[in-house]
mmCIF file of C-alpha atoms and ligand atoms in Angstrom:
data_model
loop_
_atom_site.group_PDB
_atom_site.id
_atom_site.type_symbol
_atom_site.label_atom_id
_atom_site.label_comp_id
_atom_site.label_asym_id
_atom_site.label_seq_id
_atom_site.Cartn_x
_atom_site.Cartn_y
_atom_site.Cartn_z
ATOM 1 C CA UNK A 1 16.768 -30.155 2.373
ATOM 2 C CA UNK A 2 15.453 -33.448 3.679
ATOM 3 C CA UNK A 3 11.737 -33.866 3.950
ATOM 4 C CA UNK A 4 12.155 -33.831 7.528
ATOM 5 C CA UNK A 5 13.844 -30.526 7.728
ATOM 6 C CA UNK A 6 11.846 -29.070 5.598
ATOM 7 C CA UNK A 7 9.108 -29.829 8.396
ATOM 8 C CA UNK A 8 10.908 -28.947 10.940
ATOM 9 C CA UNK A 9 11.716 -25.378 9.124
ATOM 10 C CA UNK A 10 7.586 -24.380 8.516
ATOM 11 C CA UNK A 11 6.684 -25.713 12.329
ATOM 12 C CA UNK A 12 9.576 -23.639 13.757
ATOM 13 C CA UNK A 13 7.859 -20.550 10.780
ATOM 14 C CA UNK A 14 4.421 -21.439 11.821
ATOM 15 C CA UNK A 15 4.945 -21.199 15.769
ATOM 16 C CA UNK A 16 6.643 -17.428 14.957
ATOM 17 C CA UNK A 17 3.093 -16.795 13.257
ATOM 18 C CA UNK A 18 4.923 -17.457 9.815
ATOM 19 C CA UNK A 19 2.791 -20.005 7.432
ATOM 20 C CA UNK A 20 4.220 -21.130 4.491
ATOM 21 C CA UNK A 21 2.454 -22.648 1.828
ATOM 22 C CA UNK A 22 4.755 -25.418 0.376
ATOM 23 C CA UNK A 23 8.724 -26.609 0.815
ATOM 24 C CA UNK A 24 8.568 -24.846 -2.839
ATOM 25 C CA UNK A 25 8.188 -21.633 -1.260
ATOM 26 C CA UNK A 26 10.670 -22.511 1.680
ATOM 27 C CA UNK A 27 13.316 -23.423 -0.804
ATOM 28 C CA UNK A 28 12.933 -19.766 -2.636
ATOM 29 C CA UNK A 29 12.927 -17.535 0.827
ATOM 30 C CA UNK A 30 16.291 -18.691 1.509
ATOM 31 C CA UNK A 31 17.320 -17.419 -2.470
ATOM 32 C CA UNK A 32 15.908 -14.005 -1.583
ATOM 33 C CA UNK A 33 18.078 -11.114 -2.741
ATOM 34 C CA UNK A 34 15.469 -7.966 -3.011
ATOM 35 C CA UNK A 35 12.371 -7.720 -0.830
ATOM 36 C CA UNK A 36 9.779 -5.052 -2.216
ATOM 37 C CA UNK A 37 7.050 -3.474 0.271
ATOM 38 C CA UNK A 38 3.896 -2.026 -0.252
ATOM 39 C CA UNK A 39 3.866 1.617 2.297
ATOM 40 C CA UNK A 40 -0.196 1.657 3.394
ATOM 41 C CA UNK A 41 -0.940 -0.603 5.641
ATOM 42 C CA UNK A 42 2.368 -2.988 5.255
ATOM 43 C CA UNK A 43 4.739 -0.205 6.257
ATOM 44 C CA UNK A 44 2.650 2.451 7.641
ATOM 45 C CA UNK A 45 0.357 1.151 10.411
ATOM 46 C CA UNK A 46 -2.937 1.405 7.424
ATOM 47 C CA UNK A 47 -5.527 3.747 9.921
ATOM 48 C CA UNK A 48 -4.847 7.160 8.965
ATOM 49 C CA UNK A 49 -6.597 9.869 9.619
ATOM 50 C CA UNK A 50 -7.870 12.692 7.523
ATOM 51 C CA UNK A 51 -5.983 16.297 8.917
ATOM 52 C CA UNK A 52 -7.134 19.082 6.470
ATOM 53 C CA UNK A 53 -9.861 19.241 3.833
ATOM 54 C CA UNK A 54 -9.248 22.636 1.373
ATOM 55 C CA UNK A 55 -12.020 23.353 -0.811
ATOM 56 C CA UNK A 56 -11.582 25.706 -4.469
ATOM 57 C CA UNK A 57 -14.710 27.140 -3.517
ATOM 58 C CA UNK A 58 -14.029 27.755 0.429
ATOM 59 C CA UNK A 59 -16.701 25.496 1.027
ATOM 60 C CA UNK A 60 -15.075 22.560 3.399
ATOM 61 C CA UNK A 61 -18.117 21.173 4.746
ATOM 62 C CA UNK A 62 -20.232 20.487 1.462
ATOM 63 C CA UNK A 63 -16.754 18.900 0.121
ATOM 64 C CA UNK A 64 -16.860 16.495 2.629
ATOM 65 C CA UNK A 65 -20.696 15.588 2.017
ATOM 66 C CA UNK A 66 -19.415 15.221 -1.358
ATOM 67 C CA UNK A 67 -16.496 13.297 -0.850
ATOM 68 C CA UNK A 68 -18.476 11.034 2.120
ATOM 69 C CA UNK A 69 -21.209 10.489 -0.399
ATOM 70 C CA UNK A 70 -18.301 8.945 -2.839
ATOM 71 C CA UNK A 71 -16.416 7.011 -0.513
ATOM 72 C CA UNK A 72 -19.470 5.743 1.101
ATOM 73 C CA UNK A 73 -18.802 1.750 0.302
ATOM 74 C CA UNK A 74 -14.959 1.639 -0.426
ATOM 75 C CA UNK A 75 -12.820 -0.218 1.656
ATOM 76 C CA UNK A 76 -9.799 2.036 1.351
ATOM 77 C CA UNK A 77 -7.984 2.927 4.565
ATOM 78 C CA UNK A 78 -8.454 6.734 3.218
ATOM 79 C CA UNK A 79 -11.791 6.329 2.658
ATOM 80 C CA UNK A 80 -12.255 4.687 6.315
ATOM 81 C CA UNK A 81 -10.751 7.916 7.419
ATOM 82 C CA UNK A 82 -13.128 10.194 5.463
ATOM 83 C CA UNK A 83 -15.733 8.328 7.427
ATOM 84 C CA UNK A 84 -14.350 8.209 10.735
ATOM 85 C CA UNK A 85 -13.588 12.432 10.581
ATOM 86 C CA UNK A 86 -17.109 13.089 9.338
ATOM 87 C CA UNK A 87 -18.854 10.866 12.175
ATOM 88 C CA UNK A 88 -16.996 12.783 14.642
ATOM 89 C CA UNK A 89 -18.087 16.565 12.890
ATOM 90 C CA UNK A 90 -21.122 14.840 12.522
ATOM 91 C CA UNK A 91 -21.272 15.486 8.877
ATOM 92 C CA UNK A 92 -24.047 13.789 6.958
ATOM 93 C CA UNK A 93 -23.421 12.487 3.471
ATOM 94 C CA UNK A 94 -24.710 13.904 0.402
ATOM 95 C CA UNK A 95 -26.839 11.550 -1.499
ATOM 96 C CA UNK A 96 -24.875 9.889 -4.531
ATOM 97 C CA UNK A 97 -25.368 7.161 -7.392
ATOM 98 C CA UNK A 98 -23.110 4.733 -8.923
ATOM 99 C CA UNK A 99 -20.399 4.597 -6.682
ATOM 100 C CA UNK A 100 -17.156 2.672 -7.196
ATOM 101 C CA UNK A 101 -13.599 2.181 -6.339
ATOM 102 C CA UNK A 102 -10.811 2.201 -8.725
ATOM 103 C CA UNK A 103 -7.413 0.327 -7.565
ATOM 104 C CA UNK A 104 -4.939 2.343 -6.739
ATOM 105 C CA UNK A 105 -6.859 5.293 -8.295
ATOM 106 C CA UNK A 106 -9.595 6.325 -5.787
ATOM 107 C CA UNK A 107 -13.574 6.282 -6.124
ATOM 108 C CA UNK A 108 -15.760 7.891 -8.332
ATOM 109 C CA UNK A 109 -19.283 8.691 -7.822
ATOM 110 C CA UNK A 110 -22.452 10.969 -8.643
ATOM 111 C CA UNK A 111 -23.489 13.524 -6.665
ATOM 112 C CA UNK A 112 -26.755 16.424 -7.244
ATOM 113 C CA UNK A 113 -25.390 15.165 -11.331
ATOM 114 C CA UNK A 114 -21.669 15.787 -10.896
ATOM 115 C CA UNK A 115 -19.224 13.108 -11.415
ATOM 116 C CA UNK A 116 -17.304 13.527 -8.407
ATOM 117 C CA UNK A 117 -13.627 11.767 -8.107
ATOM 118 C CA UNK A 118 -11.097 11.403 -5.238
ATOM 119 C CA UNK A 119 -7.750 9.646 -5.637
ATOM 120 C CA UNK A 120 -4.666 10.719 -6.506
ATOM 121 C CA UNK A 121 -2.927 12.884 -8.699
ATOM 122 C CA UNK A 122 -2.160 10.307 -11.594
ATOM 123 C CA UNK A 123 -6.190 9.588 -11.760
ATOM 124 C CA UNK A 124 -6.639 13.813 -11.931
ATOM 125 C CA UNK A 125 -4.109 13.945 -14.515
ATOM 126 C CA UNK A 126 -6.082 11.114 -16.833
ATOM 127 C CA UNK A 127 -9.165 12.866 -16.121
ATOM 128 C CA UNK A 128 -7.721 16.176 -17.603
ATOM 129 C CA UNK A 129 -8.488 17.863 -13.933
ATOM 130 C CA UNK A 130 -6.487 20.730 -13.697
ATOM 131 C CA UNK A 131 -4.421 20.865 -10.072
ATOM 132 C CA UNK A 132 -3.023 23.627 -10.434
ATOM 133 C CA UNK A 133 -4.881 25.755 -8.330
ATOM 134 C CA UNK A 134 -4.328 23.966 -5.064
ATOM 135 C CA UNK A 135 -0.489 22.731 -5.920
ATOM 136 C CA UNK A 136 1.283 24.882 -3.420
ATOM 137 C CA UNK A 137 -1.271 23.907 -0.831
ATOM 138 C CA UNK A 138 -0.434 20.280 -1.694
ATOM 139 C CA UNK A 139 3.439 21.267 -1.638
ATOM 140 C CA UNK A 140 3.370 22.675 1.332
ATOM 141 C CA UNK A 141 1.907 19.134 2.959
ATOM 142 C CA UNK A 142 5.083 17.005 2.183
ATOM 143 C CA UNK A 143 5.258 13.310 3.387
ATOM 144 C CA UNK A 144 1.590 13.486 3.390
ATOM 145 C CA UNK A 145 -0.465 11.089 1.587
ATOM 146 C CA UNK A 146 -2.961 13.215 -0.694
ATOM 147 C CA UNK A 147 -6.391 12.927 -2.150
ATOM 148 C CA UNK A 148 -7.665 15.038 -4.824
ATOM 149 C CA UNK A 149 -11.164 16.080 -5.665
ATOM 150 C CA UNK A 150 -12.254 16.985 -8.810
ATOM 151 C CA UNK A 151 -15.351 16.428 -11.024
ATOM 152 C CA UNK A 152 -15.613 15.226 -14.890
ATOM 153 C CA UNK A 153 -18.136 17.259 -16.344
ATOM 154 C CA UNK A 154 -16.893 19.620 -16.919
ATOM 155 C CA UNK A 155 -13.239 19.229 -15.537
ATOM 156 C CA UNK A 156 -13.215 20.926 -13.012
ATOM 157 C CA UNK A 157 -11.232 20.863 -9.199
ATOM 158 C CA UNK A 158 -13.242 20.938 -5.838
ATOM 159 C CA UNK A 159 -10.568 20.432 -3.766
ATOM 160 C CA UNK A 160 -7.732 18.345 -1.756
ATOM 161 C CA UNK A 161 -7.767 15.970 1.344
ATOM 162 C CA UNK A 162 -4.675 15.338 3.503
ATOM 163 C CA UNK A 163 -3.808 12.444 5.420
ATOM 164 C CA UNK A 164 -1.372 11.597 8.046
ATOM 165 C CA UNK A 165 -0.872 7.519 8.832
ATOM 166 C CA UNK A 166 2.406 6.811 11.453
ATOM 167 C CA UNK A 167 4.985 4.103 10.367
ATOM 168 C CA UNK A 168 4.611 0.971 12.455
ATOM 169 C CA UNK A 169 6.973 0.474 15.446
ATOM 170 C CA UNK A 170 10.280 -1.526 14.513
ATOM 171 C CA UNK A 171 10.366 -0.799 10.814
ATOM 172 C CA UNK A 172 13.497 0.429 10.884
ATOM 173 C CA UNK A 173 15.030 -2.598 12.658
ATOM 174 C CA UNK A 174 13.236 -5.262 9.933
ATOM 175 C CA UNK A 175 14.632 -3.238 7.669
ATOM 176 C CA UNK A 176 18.161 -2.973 9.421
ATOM 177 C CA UNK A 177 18.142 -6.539 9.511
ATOM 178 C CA UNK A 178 17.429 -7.190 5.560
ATOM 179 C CA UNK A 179 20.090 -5.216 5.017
ATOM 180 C CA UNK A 180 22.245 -7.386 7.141
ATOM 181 C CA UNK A 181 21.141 -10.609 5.007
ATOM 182 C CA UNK A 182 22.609 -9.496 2.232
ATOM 183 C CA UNK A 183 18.964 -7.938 0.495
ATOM 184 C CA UNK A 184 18.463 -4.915 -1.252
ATOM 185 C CA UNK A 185 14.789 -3.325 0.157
ATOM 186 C CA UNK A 186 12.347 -1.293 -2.226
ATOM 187 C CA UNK A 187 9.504 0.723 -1.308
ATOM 188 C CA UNK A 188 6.343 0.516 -4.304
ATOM 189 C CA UNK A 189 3.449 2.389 -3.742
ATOM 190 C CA UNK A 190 0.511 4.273 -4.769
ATOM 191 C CA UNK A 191 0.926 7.253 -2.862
ATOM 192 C CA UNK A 192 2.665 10.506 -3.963
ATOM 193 C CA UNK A 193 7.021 10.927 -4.170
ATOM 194 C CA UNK A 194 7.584 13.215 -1.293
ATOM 195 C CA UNK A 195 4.994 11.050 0.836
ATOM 196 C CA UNK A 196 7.088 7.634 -0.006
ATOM 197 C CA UNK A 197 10.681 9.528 0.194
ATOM 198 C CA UNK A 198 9.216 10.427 3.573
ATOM 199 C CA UNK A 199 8.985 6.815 4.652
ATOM 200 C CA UNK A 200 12.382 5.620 2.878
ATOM 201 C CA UNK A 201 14.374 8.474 5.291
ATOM 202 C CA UNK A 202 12.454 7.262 8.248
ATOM 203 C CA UNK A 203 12.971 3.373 7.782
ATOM 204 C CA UNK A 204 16.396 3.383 5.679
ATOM 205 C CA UNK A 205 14.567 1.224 2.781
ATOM 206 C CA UNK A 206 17.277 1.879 -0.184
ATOM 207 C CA UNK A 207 14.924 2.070 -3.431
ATOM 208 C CA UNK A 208 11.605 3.928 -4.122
ATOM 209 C CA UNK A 209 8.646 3.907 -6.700
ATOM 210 C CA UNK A 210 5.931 6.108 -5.913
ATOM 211 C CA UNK A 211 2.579 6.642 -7.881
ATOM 212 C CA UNK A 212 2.300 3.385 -9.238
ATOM 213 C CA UNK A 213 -1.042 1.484 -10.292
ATOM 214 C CA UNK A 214 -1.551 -2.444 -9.810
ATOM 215 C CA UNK A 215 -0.377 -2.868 -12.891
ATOM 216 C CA UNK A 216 3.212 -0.632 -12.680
ATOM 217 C CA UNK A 217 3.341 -2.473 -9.353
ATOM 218 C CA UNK A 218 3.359 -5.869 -11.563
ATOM 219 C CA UNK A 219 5.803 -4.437 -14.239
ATOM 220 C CA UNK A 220 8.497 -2.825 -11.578
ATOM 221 C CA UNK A 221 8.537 -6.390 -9.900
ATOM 222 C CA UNK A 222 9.470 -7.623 -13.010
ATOM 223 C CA UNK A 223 11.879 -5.484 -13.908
ATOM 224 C CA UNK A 224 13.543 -6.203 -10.264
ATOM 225 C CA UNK A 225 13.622 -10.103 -11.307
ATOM 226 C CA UNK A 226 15.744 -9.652 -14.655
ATOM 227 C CA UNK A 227 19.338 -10.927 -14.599
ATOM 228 C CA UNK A 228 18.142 -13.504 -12.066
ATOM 229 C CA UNK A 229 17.274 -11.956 -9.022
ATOM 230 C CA UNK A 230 14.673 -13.582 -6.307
ATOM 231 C CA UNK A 231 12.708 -10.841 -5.815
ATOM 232 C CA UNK A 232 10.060 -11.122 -2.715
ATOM 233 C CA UNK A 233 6.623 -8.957 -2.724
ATOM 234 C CA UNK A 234 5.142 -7.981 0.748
ATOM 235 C CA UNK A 235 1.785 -6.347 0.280
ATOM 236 C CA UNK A 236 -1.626 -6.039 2.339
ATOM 237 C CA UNK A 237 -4.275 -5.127 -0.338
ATOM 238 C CA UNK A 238 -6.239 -6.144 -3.625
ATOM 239 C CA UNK A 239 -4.438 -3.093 -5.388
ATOM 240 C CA UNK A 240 -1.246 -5.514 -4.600
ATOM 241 C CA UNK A 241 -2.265 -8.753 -5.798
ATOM 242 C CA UNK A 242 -1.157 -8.461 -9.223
ATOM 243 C CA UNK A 243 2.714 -7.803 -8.133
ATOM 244 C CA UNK A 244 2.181 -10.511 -5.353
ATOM 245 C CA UNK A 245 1.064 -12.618 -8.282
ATOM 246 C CA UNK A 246 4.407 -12.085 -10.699
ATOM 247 C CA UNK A 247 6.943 -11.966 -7.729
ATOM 248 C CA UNK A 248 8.902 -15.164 -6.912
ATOM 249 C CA UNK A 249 8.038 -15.163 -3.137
ATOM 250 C CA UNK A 250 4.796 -13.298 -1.948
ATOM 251 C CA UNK A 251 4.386 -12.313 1.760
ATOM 252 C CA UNK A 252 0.668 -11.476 2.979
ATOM 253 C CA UNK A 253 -0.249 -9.652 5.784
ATOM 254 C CA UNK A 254 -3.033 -11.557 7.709
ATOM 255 C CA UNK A 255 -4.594 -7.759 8.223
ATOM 256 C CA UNK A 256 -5.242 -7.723 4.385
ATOM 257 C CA UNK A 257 -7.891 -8.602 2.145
ATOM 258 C CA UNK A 258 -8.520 -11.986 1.242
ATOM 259 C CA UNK A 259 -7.092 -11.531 -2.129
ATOM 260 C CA UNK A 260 -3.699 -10.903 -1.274
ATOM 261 C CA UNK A 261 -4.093 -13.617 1.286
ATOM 262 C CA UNK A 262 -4.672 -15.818 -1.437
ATOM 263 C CA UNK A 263 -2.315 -15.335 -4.079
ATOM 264 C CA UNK A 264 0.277 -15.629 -1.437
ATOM 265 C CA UNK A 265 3.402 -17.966 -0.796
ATOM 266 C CA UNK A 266 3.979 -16.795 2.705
ATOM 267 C CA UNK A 267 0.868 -15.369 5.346
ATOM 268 C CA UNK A 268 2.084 -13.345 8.089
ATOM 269 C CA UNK A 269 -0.409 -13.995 10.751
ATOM 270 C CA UNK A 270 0.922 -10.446 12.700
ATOM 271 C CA UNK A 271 0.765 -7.582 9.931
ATOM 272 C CA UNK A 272 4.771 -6.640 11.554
ATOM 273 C CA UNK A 273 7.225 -6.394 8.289
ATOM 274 C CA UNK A 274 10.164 -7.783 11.080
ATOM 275 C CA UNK A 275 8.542 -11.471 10.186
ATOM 276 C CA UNK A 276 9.906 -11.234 6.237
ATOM 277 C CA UNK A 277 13.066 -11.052 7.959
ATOM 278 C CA UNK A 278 12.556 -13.894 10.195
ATOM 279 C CA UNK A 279 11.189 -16.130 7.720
ATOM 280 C CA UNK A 280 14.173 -15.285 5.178
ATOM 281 C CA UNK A 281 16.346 -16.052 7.982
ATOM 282 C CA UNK A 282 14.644 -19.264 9.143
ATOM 283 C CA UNK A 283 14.607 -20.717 5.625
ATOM 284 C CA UNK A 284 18.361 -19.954 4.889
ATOM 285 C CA UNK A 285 18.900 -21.868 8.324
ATOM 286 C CA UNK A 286 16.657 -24.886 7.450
ATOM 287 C CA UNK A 287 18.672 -25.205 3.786
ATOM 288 C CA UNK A 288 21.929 -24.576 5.362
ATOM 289 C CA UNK A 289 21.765 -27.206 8.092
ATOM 290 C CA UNK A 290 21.464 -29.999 5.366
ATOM 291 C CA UNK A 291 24.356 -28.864 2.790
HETATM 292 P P1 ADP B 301 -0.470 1.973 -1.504
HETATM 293 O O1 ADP B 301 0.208 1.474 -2.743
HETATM 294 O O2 ADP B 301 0.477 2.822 -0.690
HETATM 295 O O3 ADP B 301 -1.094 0.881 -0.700
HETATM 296 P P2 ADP B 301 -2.939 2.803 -2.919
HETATM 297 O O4 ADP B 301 -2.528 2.329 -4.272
HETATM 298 O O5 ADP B 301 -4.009 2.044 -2.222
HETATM 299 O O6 ADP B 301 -1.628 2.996 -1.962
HETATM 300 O O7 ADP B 301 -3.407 4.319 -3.021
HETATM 301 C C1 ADP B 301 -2.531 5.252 -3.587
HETATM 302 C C2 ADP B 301 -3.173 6.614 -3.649
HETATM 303 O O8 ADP B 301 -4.343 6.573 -4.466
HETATM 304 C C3 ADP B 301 -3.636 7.166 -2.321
HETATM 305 O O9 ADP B 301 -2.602 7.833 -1.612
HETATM 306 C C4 ADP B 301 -4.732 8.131 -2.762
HETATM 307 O O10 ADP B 301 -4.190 9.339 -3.235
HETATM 308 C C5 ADP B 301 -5.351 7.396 -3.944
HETATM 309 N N1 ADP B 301 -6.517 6.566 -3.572
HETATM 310 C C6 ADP B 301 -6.675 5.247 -3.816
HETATM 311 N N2 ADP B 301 -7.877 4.820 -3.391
HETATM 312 C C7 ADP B 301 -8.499 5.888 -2.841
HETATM 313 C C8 ADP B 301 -9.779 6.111 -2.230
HETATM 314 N N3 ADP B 301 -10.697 5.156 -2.092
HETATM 315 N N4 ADP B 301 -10.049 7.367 -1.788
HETATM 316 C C9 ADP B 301 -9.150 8.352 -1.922
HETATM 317 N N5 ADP B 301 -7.954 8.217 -2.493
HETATM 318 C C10 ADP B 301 -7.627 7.014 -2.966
HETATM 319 MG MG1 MG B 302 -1.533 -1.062 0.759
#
C-alpha cells in the first residue's frame, strides 16, 4: 500500500475507535486467517456476579470472611464480585496476611494461620486439594465459571463459589462476520470446559481451550501459527499478555489493564469484539485498493 493509503486506512480505523500502532500491523490484519479470544471480560461482559457460595463445613458466611479476607486487593473480575456480594450481606472480612494473586490461578492468602486459596480447579489439583467432595455440586452448575476454596496445610477443601457473567450484546454477529472473512475463531480461557463450551454454543466460535494458564495461553497461540497461519490474539487482562505477546496481531481492549494495552498491535477504544472484525475488514480494503 502507498504511504498515503496506509494513512488513510488507520484515520478511517481510528475514527471507528480502532488505533493501530504502525502500517506493520495494518499490513498483517489484512493476512489474518484465525482470530483467538480471551472469554472474561473480552467475550463475556467481565462484571459477574457471585450466585452461590457452598461451604464443606455448612458454614457459608465464615467462607466468605475467608474468601473476602483473600481476595481483598486482587483485581480479578471474580474477586470484584466477592466484594460487591459481601458489601451488600454486609459481610465483614476476616483479617488475613500475605495476600496475593496468581495469574490465571486465583489468590492465596492467610487467614487465623490457614493458607487459604481460591481459583480454579487446575490450582486445587497442584495443591493436592481434594474436590471431590463438592464435584456434583460443581456439576450440577454447568456454564458457570467456578472458584474453589481450599487450604494448604493440611490439604484440605472449604468450599466452592459460583459465578454467573452474561455474554456481551452482538457477539454472535462479530463472530458471524469472521466467519464470513474467511477466519477460523477460537475461544482460550482460564475458566472451566463446560463454562467455555457454554459460550462457544451461544456465540458459534468454532474452536475451544479451556483451563489454560498464561503460559498454555502463549503455547496454544503458537501452535495455531505453525504451517503459516496469521493468527490474531484479542485479550483484556495481564493473565493475557504473554499470548498477546507471541501472536502475530494483538487486539486490546481499552477496558483492560495497562499491560495488555501495551504489548498490543491494535487498541480497541470500545471493549465490543465486532471492532476485530471491522479492523480486519478495513485493512483488507486499504491493501486491496492499491493492488
Ligand atoms: P479468562 O482466561 O477467562 O480471562 P482467568 O485466567 O482470569 O480467566 O481465570 C480463570 C479461572 O481462574 C477463573 O474462572 C477462576 O476459577 C480462577 N481465578 C483466577 N483468578 C482468580 C481470583 N482472583 N479469584 C478467584 N478465582 C480466580
Ligand atoms: Mg480475561
Amino acid at each position: 500500500a502507498t504511504p498515503t493509503a496506509i494513512m488513510v486506512g488507520t484515520g478511517l480505523a481510528a475514527r471507528h475507535g480502532i488505533l493501530i500502532k504502525d502500517a506493520n500491523a495494518l499490513e498483517l490484519a489484512h493476512r489474518i486467517q484465525r482470530v483467538v479470544f480471551d472469554k472474561t471480560g473480552t467475550l463475556t461482559v467481565g462484571k459477574p456476579s457471585l450466585l452461590h457460595i457452598i461451604a464443606v463445613d455448612g458454614d457459608e458466611r465464615q467462607l466468605l470472611q475467608q474468601v473476602l479476607a483473600v481476595e481483598h486487593g486482587s483485581l480479578h473480575p471474580l474477586a470484584r464480585a466477592v466484594r460487591e456480594h459481601a458489601a451488600g450481606q454486609q459481610v465483614q472480612a476476616a483479617s488475613a496476611q500475605d495476600m496475593h494473586d496468581l495469574a490465571g490461578l486465583g489468590s492465596v492468602g492467610t487467614v487465623d494461620g490457614l493458607r487459604i486459596h481460591v481459583g480454579n480447579a487446575r490450582w486445587m489439583r497442584a495443591l493436592n486439594i481434594p474436590m471431590a467432595a463438592l464435584q456434583t455440586a460443581a456439576d450440577a452448575q454447568a456454564g458457570h465459571s467456578l472458584a474453589w476454596v481450599g487450604t494448604t496445610n493440611p490439604p484440605r477443601l472449604l468450599g466452592l463459589l459460583v459465578f454467573g457473567d452474561a455474554l456481551k450484546p452482538g457477539v454472535q454477529q462479530a463472530i458471524a462476520h469472521l466467519h464470513s472473512l474467511g477466519i477460523h475463531s477460537v475461544l482460550l480461557t482460564g475458566d472451566n470446559a463446560s463454562s467455555a463450551a457454554q459460550v462457544a454454543n451461544q456465540t458459534g466460535i468454532s474452536q475451544v481451550l479451556a483451563e489454560q494458564s498464561p503460559e498454555t495461553k502463549a503455547e496454544a497461540i503458537t501452535a495455531l501459527k505453525q504451517d503459516g497461519r496469521i493468527v490474531a490474539m484479542v485479550g483484556d487482562g495481564i493473565n493475557d499478555a504473554p499470548a498477546l505477546a507471541v501472536a502475530d496481531v494483538s487486539f486490546a481492549m481499552s477496558s483492560g489493564t495497562d499491560v495488555a494495552m501495551h504489548t498490543a498491535d491494535i487498541t480497541l477504544m470500545r471493549a465490543d469484539p465486532a471492532l476485530v472484525a471491522d479492523a480486519i475488514d478495513l485493512s483488507r480494503r486499504t491493501y486491496r485498493k492499491i493492488k
